[in-house]
Amino acid sequence: MAKGVIRYWAAAKDAAGVAEEPFEAETLADLVADVTAGREPLARVVRRSSFLVDGDPVGLRAHDAVALPEGATVEVLPPFAGG
């Protein structure tokens, strides 16, 4: 199981109540399940968000297929408005 840090941006940061927190998870799906358990406001934002793992976009890959390496930084990017 990898240890790392998850960083929240914009609405995800507001919903989480913190800018970042440590995690232990094997896959992105495991991490999302862990950080959203009992945190429905965060879960709502995360469902609409995109993710970066060590700066690389996850894109449309299934979250259970995204293995997290030791020391990973996962960033939660909610949809942004503006132009």
PDB file of C-alpha atoms in Angstrom:
ATOM      1  CA  MET A   1       0.000   0.000   0.000  1.00  0.00           C
ATOM      2  CA  ALA A   2       1.463   3.335  -1.093  1.00  0.00           C
ATOM      3  CA  LYS A   3       1.692   6.388   1.120  1.00  0.00           C
ATOM      4  CA  GLY A   4       1.417   9.859  -0.350  1.00  0.00           C
ATOM      5  CA  VAL A   5      -0.422  13.155  -0.187  1.00  0.00           C
ATOM      6  CA  ILE A   6      -3.714  14.220  -1.734  1.00  0.00           C
ATOM      7  CA  ARG A   7      -4.135  17.894  -2.578  1.00  0.00           C
ATOM      8  CA  TYR A   8      -7.492  19.558  -3.006  1.00  0.00           C
ATOM      9  CA  TRP A   9      -8.093  22.608  -5.207  1.00  0.00           C
ATOM     10  CA  ALA A  10     -10.919  25.179  -5.313  1.00  0.00           C
ATOM     11  CA  ALA A  11     -14.307  23.645  -4.392  1.00  0.00           C
ATOM     12  CA  ALA A  12     -12.653  20.374  -3.367  1.00  0.00           C
ATOM     13  CA  LYS A  13     -10.501  22.263  -0.852  1.00  0.00           C
ATOM     14  CA  ASP A  14     -13.585  23.982   0.550  1.00  0.00           C
ATOM     15  CA  ALA A  15     -15.486  20.686   0.820  1.00  0.00           C
ATOM     16  CA  ALA A  16     -12.543  18.838   2.390  1.00  0.00           C
ATOM     17  CA  GLY A  17     -11.804  21.614   4.860  1.00  0.00           C
ATOM     18  CA  VAL A  18      -8.067  21.170   4.271  1.00  0.00           C
ATOM     19  CA  ALA A  19      -5.692  21.885   1.396  1.00  0.00           C
ATOM     20  CA  GLU A  20      -4.032  18.472   1.611  1.00  0.00           C
ATOM     21  CA  GLU A  21      -3.815  15.337   3.703  1.00  0.00           C
ATOM     22  CA  PRO A  22      -1.748  12.152   3.777  1.00  0.00           C
ATOM     23  CA  PHE A  23      -3.115   8.903   2.388  1.00  0.00           C
ATOM     24  CA  GLU A  24      -2.437   5.182   2.204  1.00  0.00           C
ATOM     25  CA  ALA A  25      -4.022   3.457  -0.790  1.00  0.00           C
ATOM     26  CA  GLU A  26      -3.187   1.069  -3.615  1.00  0.00           C
ATOM     27  CA  THR A  27      -5.318   2.614  -6.357  1.00  0.00           C
ATOM     28  CA  LEU A  28      -7.014   5.908  -7.100  1.00  0.00           C
ATOM     29  CA  ALA A  29     -10.381   4.185  -6.560  1.00  0.00           C
ATOM     30  CA  ASP A  30      -9.290   3.106  -3.062  1.00  0.00           C
ATOM     31  CA  LEU A  31      -8.079   6.607  -2.286  1.00  0.00           C
ATOM     32  CA  VAL A  32     -11.301   8.254  -3.470  1.00  0.00           C
ATOM     33  CA  ALA A  33     -13.374   5.817  -1.406  1.00  0.00           C
ATOM     34  CA  ASP A  34     -11.249   6.479   1.684  1.00  0.00           C
ATOM     35  CA  VAL A  35     -11.239  10.278   1.517  1.00  0.00           C
ATOM     36  CA  THR A  36     -14.947  10.591   0.720  1.00  0.00           C
ATOM     37  CA  ALA A  37     -16.241   8.120   3.322  1.00  0.00           C
ATOM     38  CA  GLY A  38     -18.527  10.084   5.637  1.00  0.00           C
ATOM     39  CA  ARG A  39     -17.790  13.321   3.746  1.00  0.00           C
ATOM     40  CA  GLU A  40     -20.731  13.744   1.371  1.00  0.00           C
ATOM     41  CA  PRO A  41     -19.948  17.365   0.406  1.00  0.00           C
ATOM     42  CA  LEU A  42     -16.475  16.243  -0.680  1.00  0.00           C
ATOM     43  CA  ALA A  43     -17.886  13.174  -2.435  1.00  0.00           C
ATOM     44  CA  ARG A  44     -20.173  15.397  -4.541  1.00  0.00           C
ATOM     45  CA  VAL A  45     -17.246  17.539  -5.673  1.00  0.00           C
ATOM     46  CA  VAL A  46     -14.937  14.570  -6.284  1.00  0.00           C
ATOM     47  CA  ARG A  47     -17.503  12.891  -8.552  1.00  0.00           C
ATOM     48  CA  ARG A  48     -17.203  15.867 -10.934  1.00  0.00           C
ATOM     49  CA  SER A  49     -13.431  16.294 -10.595  1.00  0.00           C
ATOM     50  CA  SER A  50     -10.439  15.287 -12.639  1.00  0.00           C
ATOM     51  CA  PHE A  51      -7.223  13.964 -11.127  1.00  0.00           C
ATOM     52  CA  LEU A  52      -3.487  14.271 -11.572  1.00  0.00           C
ATOM     53  CA  VAL A  53      -1.107  11.638 -10.194  1.00  0.00           C
ATOM     54  CA  ASP A  54       2.395  13.057  -9.900  1.00  0.00           C
ATOM     55  CA  GLY A  55       1.443  15.687 -12.468  1.00  0.00           C
ATOM     56  CA  ASP A  56       0.073  13.218 -15.034  1.00  0.00           C
ATOM     57  CA  PRO A  57      -3.641  13.447 -15.936  1.00  0.00           C
ATOM     58  CA  VAL A  58      -5.706  10.360 -15.147  1.00  0.00           C
ATOM     59  CA  GLY A  59      -8.124  11.219 -17.950  1.00  0.00           C
ATOM     60  CA  LEU A  60     -10.746   8.585 -18.697  1.00  0.00           C
ATOM     61  CA  ARG A  61      -8.845   5.649 -17.181  1.00  0.00           C
ATOM     62  CA  ALA A  62     -10.809   3.615 -14.660  1.00  0.00           C
ATOM     63  CA  HIS A  63      -9.788   4.705 -11.175  1.00  0.00           C
ATOM     64  CA  ASP A  64      -9.338   1.098 -10.055  1.00  0.00           C
ATOM     65  CA  ALA A  65      -6.746   0.682 -12.834  1.00  0.00           C
ATOM     66  CA  VAL A  66      -4.650   3.648 -11.653  1.00  0.00           C
ATOM     67  CA  ALA A  67      -2.016   2.260  -9.264  1.00  0.00           C
ATOM     68  CA  LEU A  68      -0.533   4.805  -6.877  1.00  0.00           C
ATOM     69  CA  PRO A  69       3.239   4.739  -6.432  1.00  0.00           C
ATOM     70  CA  GLU A  70       4.951   5.269  -3.087  1.00  0.00           C
ATOM     71  CA  GLY A  71       5.250   8.977  -2.340  1.00  0.00           C
ATOM     72  CA  ALA A  72       2.619   9.952  -4.912  1.00  0.00           C
ATOM     73  CA  THR A  73       0.961  13.346  -5.016  1.00  0.00           C
ATOM     74  CA  VAL A  74      -2.648  13.136  -6.136  1.00  0.00           C
ATOM     75  CA  GLU A  75      -4.385  16.380  -7.050  1.00  0.00           C
ATOM     76  CA  VAL A  76      -8.164  16.792  -7.126  1.00  0.00           C
ATOM     77  CA  LEU A  77      -9.209  19.358  -9.733  1.00  0.00           C
ATOM     78  CA  PRO A  78     -12.879  20.313  -9.718  1.00  0.00           C
ATOM     79  CA  PRO A  79     -14.343  21.889 -12.847  1.00  0.00           C
ATOM     80  CA  PHE A  80     -13.204  25.494 -13.159  1.00  0.00           C
ATOM     81  CA  ALA A  81     -15.234  28.333 -14.625  1.00  0.00           C
ATOM     82  CA  GLY A  82     -13.952  31.393 -16.372  1.00  0.00           C
ATOM     83  CA  GLY A  83     -12.133  32.251 -19.476  1.00  0.00           C
TER      84      GLY A  83
END
